[in-house]
Tab-separated table of C-alpha atoms in Angstrom:
chain	number	residue	atom	x	y	z
K	1	MET	CA	0.244	0.511	0.456
K	2	SER	CA	1.098	3.123	-0.613
K	3	LYS	CA	1.125	6.011	1.646
K	4	GLU	CA	0.809	9.264	-1.338
K	5	LYS	CA	-0.174	11.652	0.796
K	6	ILE	CA	-2.330	13.716	-1.178
K	7	SER	CA	-3.846	16.983	-0.561
K	8	SER	CA	-7.511	19.379	-1.065
K	9	GLN	CA	-5.934	20.513	-3.758
K	10	GLU	CA	-5.727	17.852	-5.464
K	11	ILE	CA	-9.259	17.189	-5.125
K	12	ILE	CA	-10.400	20.442	-6.314
K	13	ASP	CA	-8.343	19.607	-9.557
K	14	LEU	CA	-9.722	16.137	-9.786
K	15	VAL	CA	-13.670	17.793	-9.342
K	16	ALA	CA	-12.561	20.423	-11.444
K	17	SER	CA	-11.811	18.480	-14.562
K	18	LYS	CA	-14.235	16.257	-13.837
K	19	LEU	CA	-17.455	18.621	-14.272
K	20	SER	CA	-15.280	21.240	-16.030
K	21	VAL	CA	-15.625	23.639	-13.485
K	22	SER	CA	-12.898	26.417	-13.126
K	23	LYS	CA	-11.251	25.491	-9.982
K	24	ARG	CA	-11.762	28.497	-7.959
K	25	VAL	CA	-15.460	26.909	-6.902
K	26	ALA	CA	-14.305	23.970	-6.406
K	27	GLU	CA	-11.640	25.549	-4.080
K	28	ASP	CA	-14.424	28.037	-2.699
K	29	PHE	CA	-17.033	24.847	-2.957
K	30	LEU	CA	-15.335	22.120	-0.874
K	31	LYS	CA	-14.356	24.916	1.731
K	32	VAL	CA	-17.367	25.753	2.689
K	33	MET	CA	-18.440	21.990	1.882
K	34	PHE	CA	-16.151	20.650	5.129
K	35	ALA	CA	-17.455	24.210	7.558
K	36	THR	CA	-20.877	23.938	6.670
K	37	ILE	CA	-20.031	19.711	7.891
K	38	GLU	CA	-17.814	21.797	10.924
K	39	ASP	CA	-20.316	24.057	11.532
K	40	ALA	CA	-22.900	20.878	11.379
K	41	LEU	CA	-20.433	19.632	14.115
K	42	VAL	CA	-20.222	21.953	16.364
K	43	GLU	CA	-24.272	22.726	16.881
K	44	GLY	CA	-23.563	18.662	18.267
K	45	GLU	CA	-25.507	17.278	14.235
K	46	ALA	CA	-24.333	14.157	12.970
K	47	VAL	CA	-23.283	14.736	9.396
K	48	LYS	CA	-24.471	12.187	6.622
K	49	ILE	CA	-23.155	12.440	3.281
K	50	LYS	CA	-24.544	10.028	1.100
K	51	ASN	CA	-22.242	7.193	-0.837
K	52	PHE	CA	-19.189	8.719	1.187
K	53	GLY	CA	-19.943	8.324	5.252
K	54	THR	CA	-21.234	9.754	7.875
K	55	PHE	CA	-19.442	11.509	10.711
K	56	LYS	CA	-19.859	11.891	14.184
K	57	LEU	CA	-19.273	13.940	17.088
K	58	GLN	CA	-17.893	11.205	20.442
K	59	TRP	CA	-17.368	12.553	23.398
K	60	ASN	CA	-13.958	11.537	25.693
K	61	GLU	CA	-13.689	10.706	29.607
K	62	PRO	CA	-11.512	11.917	30.835
K	63	ARG	CA	-8.816	10.194	31.576
K	64	LYS	CA	-5.666	8.697	33.548
K	65	SER	CA	-1.654	8.063	32.312
K	66	VAL	CA	1.476	8.751	33.419
K	67	ASN	CA	4.621	11.125	32.421
K	68	VAL	CA	6.657	8.900	31.330
K	69	GLN	CA	10.132	10.789	31.875
K	70	THR	CA	9.066	11.709	35.407
K	71	GLY	CA	6.371	9.599	36.036
K	72	ALA	CA	4.376	11.616	37.709
K	73	GLU	CA	0.148	10.879	37.164
K	74	ILE	CA	-1.225	13.423	35.036
K	75	ILE	CA	-5.094	13.753	33.627
K	76	LEU	CA	-5.904	13.743	30.575
K	77	ASP	CA	-8.744	16.215	29.069
K	78	GLY	CA	-12.080	14.745	28.211
K	79	TYR	CA	-12.055	16.559	24.471
K	80	HIS	CA	-14.600	15.507	21.211
K	81	LYS	CA	-13.926	13.434	18.934
K	82	VAL	CA	-14.907	13.885	15.273
K	83	THR	CA	-16.086	10.342	13.742
K	84	PHE	CA	-15.801	8.939	11.144
K	85	THR	CA	-17.478	5.530	9.191
K	86	PRO	CA	-17.229	5.405	5.911
K	87	ASP	CA	-20.710	3.843	3.170
K	88	SER	CA	-20.968	0.553	2.526
K	89	ASN	CA	-19.816	1.642	-1.243
K	90	LEU	CA	-16.756	3.401	0.525
K	91	LYS	CA	-15.861	0.448	2.035
K	92	ASP	CA	-16.312	-2.098	-0.352
K	93	VAL	CA	-14.563	0.477	-2.859
K	94	VAL	CA	-11.266	0.135	-0.097
K	95	ASN	CA	-10.759	-3.001	1.380
K	96	GLU	CA	-11.768	-4.097	-3.099
K	97	PRO	CA	-7.731	-5.642	-2.696
K	98	PHE	CA	-9.296	-8.748	0.404
K	99	ALA	CA	-13.219	-8.352	-1.682
K	100	HIS	CA	-12.264	-12.205	-2.397
K	101	LEU	CA	-11.486	-13.810	1.627
K	102	GLU	CA	-14.360	-14.459	3.482
K	103	PRO	CA	-13.985	-15.712	7.511
K	104	ILE	CA	-13.657	-19.124	7.465
K	105	GLU	CA	-14.969	-21.266	10.423
K	106	LEU	CA	-12.748	-23.248	12.346
K	107	ASP	CA	-13.939	-26.718	14.106
K	108	ALA	CA	-10.813	-27.827	15.753
K	109	LYS	CA	-12.628	-26.991	19.129
K	110	ASN	CA	-15.638	-29.665	17.751
K	111	GLU	CA	-13.913	-32.493	17.005
K	112	PRO	CA	-13.080	-32.944	20.574
K	113	VAL	CA	-16.331	-32.915	21.378
K	114	LYS	CA	-16.924	-35.689	19.038
K	115	GLU	CA	-14.343	-37.993	19.929
K	116	LEU	CA	-16.129	-37.182	23.316
K	117	VAL	CA	-19.312	-38.538	22.853
K	118	SER	CA	-18.168	-41.781	20.923
K	119	GLN	CA	-16.723	-42.506	23.599
K	120	ASP	CA	-20.223	-42.225	25.645
K	121	GLU	CA	-20.871	-44.779	22.956
K	122	ALA	CA	-18.529	-47.127	23.932
K	123	PHE	CA	-19.636	-47.519	27.678
K	124	ASP	CA	-22.723	-47.814	27.178
K	125	PRO	CA	-22.899	-51.021	26.528
K	126	LEU	CA	-21.792	-51.267	29.533
K	127	ARG	CA	-24.403	-48.476	30.880
K	128	ILE	CA	-26.312	-51.165	30.618
K	129	PHE	CA	-25.548	-53.814	31.560
K	130	ASN	CA	-25.248	-51.569	34.978
K	131	GLU	CA	-28.603	-51.187	34.172
K	132	GLN	CA	-29.462	-55.306	33.441
K	133	ALA	CA	-28.488	-55.563	36.871
K	134	ASN	CA	-29.864	-52.897	39.009
K	135	GLU	CA	-33.730	-54.780	36.529
K	136	ILE	CA	-32.286	-58.730	38.709
K	137	LYS	CA	-31.662	-57.366	42.000
K	138	ASP	CA	-34.334	-55.684	42.071
K	139	ILE	CA	-35.951	-59.059	40.473
K	140	LEU	CA	-33.946	-61.572	43.141
K	141	SER	CA	-35.106	-59.053	46.076
K	142	GLU	CA	-38.314	-59.499	45.460
K	143	ILE	CA	-37.548	-63.196	44.580
K	144	ASN	CA	-36.154	-64.006	48.344
K	145	ALA	CA	-39.547	-61.314	50.234
K	146	LEU	CA	-41.561	-64.828	47.856
K	147	SER	CA	-39.714	-67.707	49.200
K	148	ASN	CA	-37.162	-69.276	50.884
K	149	SER	CA	-36.762	-71.560	48.535
K	150	ASN	CA	-35.870	-69.891	45.863
K	151	SER	CA	-33.374	-67.943	47.891
K	152	ALA	CA	-31.613	-70.332	46.497
K	153	ALA	CA	-31.513	-70.266	43.259
K	154	ASN	CA	-31.069	-66.725	43.614
K	155	GLN	CA	-27.918	-66.290	44.600
K	156	GLN	CA	-26.218	-68.223	41.659
K	157	VAL	CA	-27.607	-65.174	39.716
K	158	LYS	CA	-26.306	-63.279	42.039
K	159	GLU	CA	-23.181	-64.459	42.522
K	160	GLU	CA	-22.908	-65.112	38.529
K	161	PRO	CA	-19.566	-62.778	38.027
K	162	SER	CA	-17.172	-64.940	39.794
K	163	VAL	CA	-17.456	-68.413	38.253
K	164	GLU	CA	-15.787	-69.977	40.947
K	165	LYS	CA	-18.455	-69.190	43.884
K	166	VAL	CA	-20.819	-70.178	41.876
K	167	THR	CA	-19.791	-73.549	40.818
K	168	GLU	CA	-19.757	-74.086	44.432
K	169	ILE	CA	-22.791	-72.722	44.863
K	170	VAL	CA	-23.924	-75.208	41.988
K	171	LEU	CA	-22.749	-78.188	43.677
K	172	ASP	CA	-24.138	-77.424	46.937
K	173	TYR	CA	-27.663	-77.883	45.370
K	174	LEU	CA	-27.570	-80.267	43.465
K	175	PRO	CA	-28.584	-83.052	45.665
K	176	ASP	CA	-31.197	-80.835	47.036
K	177	VAL	CA	-32.434	-80.553	43.141
K	178	GLU	CA	-32.202	-84.666	42.999
K	179	ASP	CA	-33.309	-85.467	46.847
K	180	ASP	CA	-35.749	-83.014	45.303
K	181	ASN	CA	-38.459	-84.009	42.316
K	182	ASP	CA	-36.016	-86.162	40.122
K	183	GLU	CA	-39.013	-87.428	38.041
K	184	GLU	CA	-39.937	-84.224	37.595
K	185	VAL	CA	-36.487	-82.861	35.519
K	186	GLU	CA	-36.023	-86.187	33.701
K	187	PRO	CA	-38.047	-85.033	30.618
K	188	GLU	CA	-37.810	-80.905	31.586
K	189	LEU	CA	-34.326	-81.150	31.065
K	190	VAL	CA	-34.287	-83.920	27.651
K	191	GLU	CA	-36.817	-82.091	25.652
K	192	ASP	CA	-34.603	-78.589	27.028
K	193	HIS	CA	-31.664	-80.179	25.072
K	194	LYS	CA	-33.394	-80.896	21.878
K	195	ALA	CA	-34.880	-77.067	21.671
K	196	SER	CA	-31.744	-76.336	21.754
K	197	GLU	CA	-30.694	-79.139	19.158
K	198	GLU	CA	-28.173	-80.971	21.808
K	199	VAL	CA	-27.303	-83.862	20.496
K	200	LEU	CA	-26.375	-84.341	24.011
K	201	VAL	CA	-29.088	-86.981	26.072
K	202	VAL	CA	-28.942	-86.957	29.908
K	203	PRO	CA	-29.886	-88.955	32.150
K	204	GLU	CA	-30.334	-87.603	36.045
K	205	PRO	CA	-27.169	-88.543	37.437
K	206	GLN	CA	-25.076	-87.379	34.919
K	207	LEU	CA	-26.128	-83.821	36.143
K	208	VAL	CA	-23.206	-82.890	38.015
K	209	ASP	CA	-20.927	-83.925	35.160
K	210	GLU	CA	-22.529	-81.518	33.489
K	211	VAL	CA	-22.095	-78.494	35.999
K	212	ILE	CA	-18.463	-79.722	36.505
K	213	VAL	CA	-17.867	-79.280	32.255
K	214	VAL	CA	-19.020	-75.774	32.891
K	215	GLU	CA	-16.541	-75.310	35.587
K	216	LYS	CA	-13.960	-75.834	34.225
K	217	ILE	CA	-15.242	-73.864	29.974
K	218	GLN	CA	-15.059	-71.452	32.558
K	219	PRO	CA	-12.752	-69.934	33.597
K	220	LYS	CA	-12.037	-69.393	30.318
K	221	GLU	CA	-13.869	-66.911	29.145
K	222	GLU	CA	-13.130	-64.531	32.527
K	223	VAL	CA	-10.775	-63.540	30.510
K	224	LYS	CA	-13.225	-62.574	27.179
K	225	GLU	CA	-15.438	-59.546	28.044
K	226	GLN	CA	-17.649	-59.558	26.336
K	227	GLU	CA	-18.757	-63.280	25.664
K	228	ILE	CA	-19.208	-62.952	30.830
K	229	ILE	CA	-21.276	-60.442	29.029
K	230	VAL	CA	-23.041	-62.371	26.394
K	231	GLN	CA	-23.582	-65.242	29.601
K	232	LYS	CA	-24.645	-62.345	31.868
K	233	GLY	CA	-27.756	-61.514	29.095
K	234	GLU	CA	-28.812	-64.799	28.713
K	235	GLU	CA	-28.961	-65.228	32.726
K	236	ALA	CA	-30.904	-61.788	33.128
K	237	SER	CA	-33.613	-62.667	29.975
K	238	VAL	CA	-33.281	-66.786	32.238
K	239	VAL	CA	-33.925	-64.349	35.449
K	240	ILE	CA	-36.779	-62.226	34.122
K	241	GLU	CA	-39.188	-65.251	32.927
K	242	THR	CA	-38.501	-66.666	36.442
K	243	PRO	CA	-41.418	-65.094	38.388
K	244	ALA	CA	-43.568	-65.790	35.263
K	245	ALA	CA	-42.545	-69.108	36.069
K	246	GLU	CA	-41.906	-69.703	39.302
K	247	PRO	CA	-44.052	-73.116	40.403
K	248	THR	CA	-41.948	-74.857	37.340
K	249	ARG	CA	-39.085	-73.285	38.890
K	250	LYS	CA	-36.567	-76.716	38.504
K	251	ASP	CA	-37.720	-75.983	34.596
K	252	ASP	CA	-35.260	-72.791	34.552
K	253	LYS	CA	-32.532	-74.293	37.298
K	254	SER	CA	-32.070	-76.665	34.173
K	255	ASN	CA	-32.092	-74.212	32.100
K	256	GLN	CA	-29.372	-72.997	33.788
K	257	PHE	CA	-27.613	-75.215	33.841
K	258	GLU	CA	-27.643	-75.882	30.168
K	259	ASP	CA	-27.111	-72.555	29.248
K	260	PRO	CA	-23.503	-71.868	28.957
K	261	PHE	CA	-23.130	-74.915	27.850
K	262	THR	CA	-24.532	-74.847	24.845
K	263	SER	CA	-23.575	-71.366	23.778
K	264	GLN	CA	-20.242	-72.596	24.568
K	265	SER	CA	-20.683	-76.064	22.195
K	266	LYS	CA	-21.441	-73.807	19.407
K	267	LYS	CA	-19.087	-71.818	19.265
K	268	LYS	CA	-16.541	-74.291	19.561
K	269	ARG	CA	-17.983	-76.399	16.636
K	270	SER	CA	-19.004	-73.037	14.404
K	271	TRP	CA	-14.993	-73.105	15.323
K	272	LYS	CA	-14.080	-75.914	13.506
K	273	TRP	CA	-15.766	-75.886	10.829
K	274	LEU	CA	-14.482	-72.355	10.581
K	275	TRP	CA	-10.479	-73.961	10.268
K	276	ILE	CA	-12.040	-77.376	7.986
K	277	THR	CA	-13.147	-75.645	4.899
K	278	VAL	CA	-9.471	-72.738	5.511
K	279	LEU	CA	-7.868	-75.938	5.369
K	280	VAL	CA	-9.985	-77.863	2.965
K	281	ILE	CA	-8.576	-74.344	0.409
K	282	PHE	CA	-5.920	-74.697	0.945
K	283	LEU	CA	-5.308	-78.299	-0.053
K	284	LEU	CA	-7.816	-77.350	-3.065
K	285	LYS	CA	-5.556	-74.663	-4.265
K	286	THR	CA	-2.060	-75.859	-2.931
K	287	GLY	CA	-2.668	-79.076	-4.986
K	288	PHE	CA	-3.264	-76.550	-7.897
K	289	VAL	CA	-0.881	-74.384	-8.421
K	290	VAL	CA	1.259	-78.194	-8.097
K	291	ASN	CA	0.061	-79.881	-10.873
K	292	TYR	CA	-0.200	-76.882	-13.757
K	293	TYR	CA	3.731	-75.852	-12.492
K	294	LEU	CA	4.439	-79.523	-12.231
K	295	SER	CA	2.339	-80.363	-15.972
K	296	SER	CA	4.982	-77.454	-17.682
K	297	ALA	CA	8.066	-78.851	-15.875
K	298	THR	CA	7.836	-82.470	-16.516
K	299	ARG	CA	7.129	-81.673	-20.277
K	300	CYS	CA	9.994	-80.066	-20.628
K	301	TRP	CA	12.094	-82.482	-18.158
K	302	ILE	CA	10.381	-85.608	-20.214
K	303	LYS	CA	11.189	-83.856	-23.774
K	304	TYR	CA	14.691	-82.621	-23.346
K	305	SER	CA	16.389	-85.742	-21.253
K	306	TYR	CA	14.223	-89.102	-21.892
K	307	LEU	CA	12.831	-88.057	-25.665
K	308	SER	CA	16.061	-88.621	-28.961
K	309	ASP	CA	16.205	-85.740	-30.830
K	310	GLU	CA	14.214	-86.898	-33.557
K	311	ASN	CA	11.447	-86.737	-31.251
K	312	ARG	CA	12.574	-84.029	-29.831
K	313	GLN	CA	12.471	-82.284	-33.767
K	314	LYS	CA	9.148	-83.979	-33.681
K	315	LEU	CA	7.833	-81.906	-30.637
K	316	ASP	CA	9.732	-78.491	-31.663
K	317	VAL	CA	6.961	-79.405	-35.484
K	318	ILE	CA	4.356	-79.459	-33.803
K	319	ASP	CA	4.337	-76.678	-31.540
K	320	GLU	CA	5.151	-74.877	-33.856
K	321	LYS	CA	2.167	-76.267	-36.230
K	322	PHE	CA	0.339	-75.141	-32.699
K	323	VAL	CA	1.899	-71.465	-33.308
K	324	SER	CA	0.660	-70.948	-36.911
K	325	LEU	CA	-2.725	-72.688	-35.838
K	326	ASP	CA	-3.790	-70.046	-33.202
K	327	LEU	CA	-2.226	-67.146	-36.125
K	328	LYS	CA	-4.615	-67.861	-38.808
K	329	LEU	CA	-7.717	-68.453	-35.963
K	330	ALA	CA	-6.269	-65.280	-35.009
K	331	GLY	CA	-6.861	-63.898	-38.691
K	332	LEU	CA	-10.292	-65.882	-39.146
K	333	VAL	CA	-11.483	-63.809	-35.615
K	334	ALA	CA	-10.350	-60.764	-37.880
K	335	GLN	CA	-12.190	-62.122	-41.255
K	336	ILE	CA	-15.539	-63.116	-39.154
K	337	GLU	CA	-15.694	-59.109	-37.206
K	338	SER	CA	-14.782	-57.288	-40.401
K	339	LEU	CA	-18.039	-59.467	-42.353
K	340	ARG	CA	-19.771	-58.506	-38.760
K	341	ASN	CA	-18.793	-55.114	-39.695
K	342	ASN	CA	-20.455	-55.263	-43.257
K	343	VAL	CA	-23.652	-56.480	-42.363
K	344	THR	CA	-24.286	-53.964	-40.075
K	345	THR	CA	-23.377	-50.923	-42.421
K	346	THR	CA	-25.509	-53.424	-45.587
K	347	LYS	CA	-28.566	-53.520	-42.837
K	348	ILE	CA	-28.344	-49.686	-42.596
K	349	ASN	CA	-28.402	-49.385	-46.507
K	350	GLY	CA	-30.979	-51.240	-47.251
K	351	GLY	CA	-32.732	-50.076	-44.333
K	352	ILE	CA	-32.248	-46.540	-46.244
K	353	TYR	CA	-33.558	-47.913	-49.421
K	354	ILE	CA	-36.498	-49.567	-48.250
K	355	ILE	CA	-37.168	-46.038	-46.934
K	356	GLY	CA	-36.311	-43.999	-49.953
K	357	ILE	CA	-39.529	-46.952	-51.504
K	358	LEU	CA	-42.227	-46.222	-49.874
K	359	LEU	CA	-42.202	-42.300	-49.738
K	360	GLY	CA	-41.369	-42.821	-53.671
K	361	ALA	CA	-45.168	-44.802	-53.287
K	362	LEU	CA	-46.262	-42.457	-50.927
K	363	GLY	CA	-45.690	-39.641	-53.234
K	364	PHE	CA	-47.203	-41.285	-56.707
K	365	LEU	CA	-50.065	-41.922	-54.531
K	366	VAL	CA	-50.441	-38.260	-52.538
K	367	ALA	CA	-50.460	-37.010	-56.406
K	368	LYS	CA	-53.138	-39.950	-58.395
K	369	PHE	CA	-55.392	-38.888	-54.756
K	370	VAL	CA	-54.455	-34.439	-56.056
K	371	ILE	CA	-54.823	-35.448	-59.932
W	1	MET	CA	-28.251	16.665	9.141
W	2	ASN	CA	-28.748	14.480	6.392
W	3	HIS	CA	-27.645	14.753	2.234
W	4	LYS	CA	-30.369	17.054	1.475
W	5	GLU	CA	-29.686	19.394	4.175
W	6	LEU	CA	-25.753	19.555	3.640
W	7	ILE	CA	-26.984	20.036	-0.200
W	8	ALA	CA	-29.378	23.008	0.241
W	9	LYS	CA	-27.245	24.725	3.065
W	10	ILE	CA	-24.114	24.454	1.032
W	11	SER	CA	-26.182	26.147	-1.905
W	12	THR	CA	-27.595	29.126	-0.085
W	13	LYS	CA	-24.118	29.599	1.392
W	14	MET	CA	-21.963	30.123	-1.964
W	15	LYS	CA	-25.409	31.310	-4.468
W	16	LEU	CA	-25.340	28.351	-6.193
W	17	SER	CA	-28.268	26.911	-7.264
W	18	LYS	CA	-28.540	23.436	-5.267
W	19	GLN	CA	-28.189	21.034	-8.679
W	20	GLU	CA	-24.603	22.271	-9.074
W	21	VAL	CA	-23.830	21.847	-5.036
W	22	GLU	CA	-24.837	18.298	-5.596
W	23	SER	CA	-22.957	17.455	-9.002
W	24	LEU	CA	-19.581	19.192	-6.960
W	25	LEU	CA	-20.146	17.132	-4.372
W	26	ASP	CA	-20.657	13.921	-6.366
W	27	ALA	CA	-17.593	14.525	-7.923
W	28	THR	CA	-16.109	15.170	-4.608
W	29	VAL	CA	-17.470	11.847	-3.033
W	30	SER	CA	-15.757	9.297	-6.144
W	31	ALA	CA	-12.887	11.614	-6.368
W	32	CYS	CA	-12.345	10.860	-2.954
W	33	THR	CA	-13.769	7.448	-3.075
W	34	GLY	CA	-11.234	7.093	-5.531
W	35	GLU	CA	-8.018	7.987	-4.855
W	36	LEU	CA	-8.722	6.526	-1.240
W	37	GLY	CA	-9.778	3.327	-3.340
W	38	GLU	CA	-5.926	3.257	-4.389
W	39	GLY	CA	-4.623	3.361	-0.640
W	40	LYS	CA	-4.103	7.478	-0.846
W	41	THR	CA	-4.397	10.039	2.532
W	42	ILE	CA	-6.549	12.265	1.833
W	43	GLY	CA	-5.210	15.682	4.217
W	44	VAL	CA	-7.576	18.551	3.955
W	45	GLN	CA	-5.892	22.057	6.149
W	46	SER	CA	-8.048	22.395	9.009
W	47	PHE	CA	-10.196	19.194	9.132
W	48	GLY	CA	-8.564	16.549	9.034
W	49	ASN	CA	-6.982	13.242	7.477
W	50	PHE	CA	-8.612	9.865	5.783
W	51	GLU	CA	-5.724	7.736	5.760
W	52	VAL	CA	-6.993	4.023	4.966
W	53	ARG	CA	-5.596	1.103	7.984
W	54	LYS	CA	-4.399	-2.173	7.132
W	55	LYS	CA	-6.398	-3.987	9.902
W	56	GLU	CA	-4.570	-7.679	9.803
W	57	GLU	CA	-5.913	-10.849	10.151
W	58	ARG	CA	-7.547	-12.063	13.936
W	59	LEU	CA	-9.145	-15.345	15.166
W	60	SER	CA	-11.564	-14.100	16.771
W	61	VAL	CA	-13.834	-17.153	18.812
W	62	HIS	CA	-17.827	-17.199	19.653
W	63	PRO	CA	-17.429	-17.084	23.202
W	64	ALA	CA	-21.798	-18.371	23.455
W	65	THR	CA	-20.740	-22.052	21.345
W	66	GLN	CA	-17.074	-21.519	21.244
W	67	VAL	CA	-17.150	-21.843	17.429
W	68	ARG	CA	-13.273	-20.505	16.383
W	69	THR	CA	-13.416	-17.889	13.991
W	70	LEU	CA	-10.368	-17.335	11.489
W	71	ILE	CA	-12.282	-12.912	10.254
W	72	PRO	CA	-9.667	-11.897	7.469
W	73	PRO	CA	-7.588	-9.102	6.869
W	74	LYS	CA	-9.435	-5.814	6.186
W	75	LEU	CA	-8.948	-1.874	4.620
W	76	VAL	CA	-10.132	0.866	6.861
W	77	VAL	CA	-10.964	3.741	5.863
W	78	ASN	CA	-9.037	5.883	9.298
W	79	PHE	CA	-10.355	9.299	9.694
W	80	LYS	CA	-7.800	11.751	12.253
W	81	GLN	CA	-9.679	15.001	12.600
W	82	SER	CA	-6.672	17.671	12.812
W	83	ASN	CA	-5.796	19.825	16.039
W	84	ILE	CA	-7.528	22.457	14.305
W	85	LEU	CA	-10.125	21.323	14.513
W	86	LYS	CA	-9.763	19.265	17.580
W	87	ASP	CA	-9.735	22.349	19.347
W	88	LYS	CA	-12.667	23.980	17.615
W	89	LEU	CA	-14.400	21.301	19.904
W	90	LYS	CA	-13.378	22.800	22.487
W	91	ASP	CA	-15.778	25.136	23.918
W	92	LEU	CA	-18.166	22.248	23.557
W	93	PRO	CA	-20.042	21.315	26.359
W	94	LYS	CA	-20.026	18.135	28.316
W	95	SER	CA	-22.074	15.825	26.372
């Protein structure tokens, strides 16, 4: 930006040349104009000039300051200041070099907020789990109030997270199940197994063994939190069912025994099948690759080790013939393509001819009718 | 005092028609605008200086939403009154 300063004289020259008036008139006018503005300002009025701006008076309060050299405090008197607010037109004209720039919103502040939200979402499963746990606790307290016999079963669910305790309790009250009503439990158990498509048919005496299996498997699951959560979700669903079907308490218990076990075995099976399929695919692939490479390799090997010179030459001749056949085939294909192109063009030509003939016939008919 | 009042006052003072004054005023304004647009400083004797200043780019933060905005640099017209005008205004009552 050039800091060139021009005086009112140059403005006068400009105005004079623009309106073709004498410089004297222009000078007088400029002086009178600023004098008028001054007068208006002295009277306390704001002056507005179209396309230029507004002159206003502003009262600046007296303020304290410090003399830099002596360090003494001095009071600066209040004074009137003329402020000039440029009109939008003048603003635009002056700001033309930077007119293309626009304010940019920086969203750097928003991103951390989003991250926080995502973290909250990540914690959501835990929250849901907590809610479920609370529900389970409520239901358990209700059931406790109803009967003492149910309390043993409920304790099991309550203390499920610590797997060792759970298994202990299960082992503790298993004899009770057997003592109470053996005949009732047995058919129900079988039905449950069928429903869940388990091939295992478990007779009553083996129940203890099954629980021990559960005990053995569950410690492995402790490592993976997610699986435990899944397990607990299942348990929660089971427990929610309990108040509705309280008389058939044994049924629920058998479900409890079964659920962890079935889920585990199913998982194991799926993994097994996956591994088998992967292995089969890998074997097939390797077989194919080996076959592909061996065929050409054996051919070369036989050609250069077992065959006599005559036979080798014969083989070479055969190979050459194959190559020439290939070339001929390519030529034929090219010919066929060219023929096809010709056919299409002739078709178009034929179409044009037919249209021409039809038009001619039409014209003939029209002429006949007119005459 | 607006544009029309200013023209009326000047015309009475200079004994010119309002149309003449208006054309003169327009010419003056356009001349001043053109000179300021080229970045020049206009000094009017005993009145003040019209100067073009560059406002540097800055970072503004919205107090409520905390959205940071980059304000680009811009050129603005600045008026600085002369000391003569300041002295004339000294006699005014404090408002």
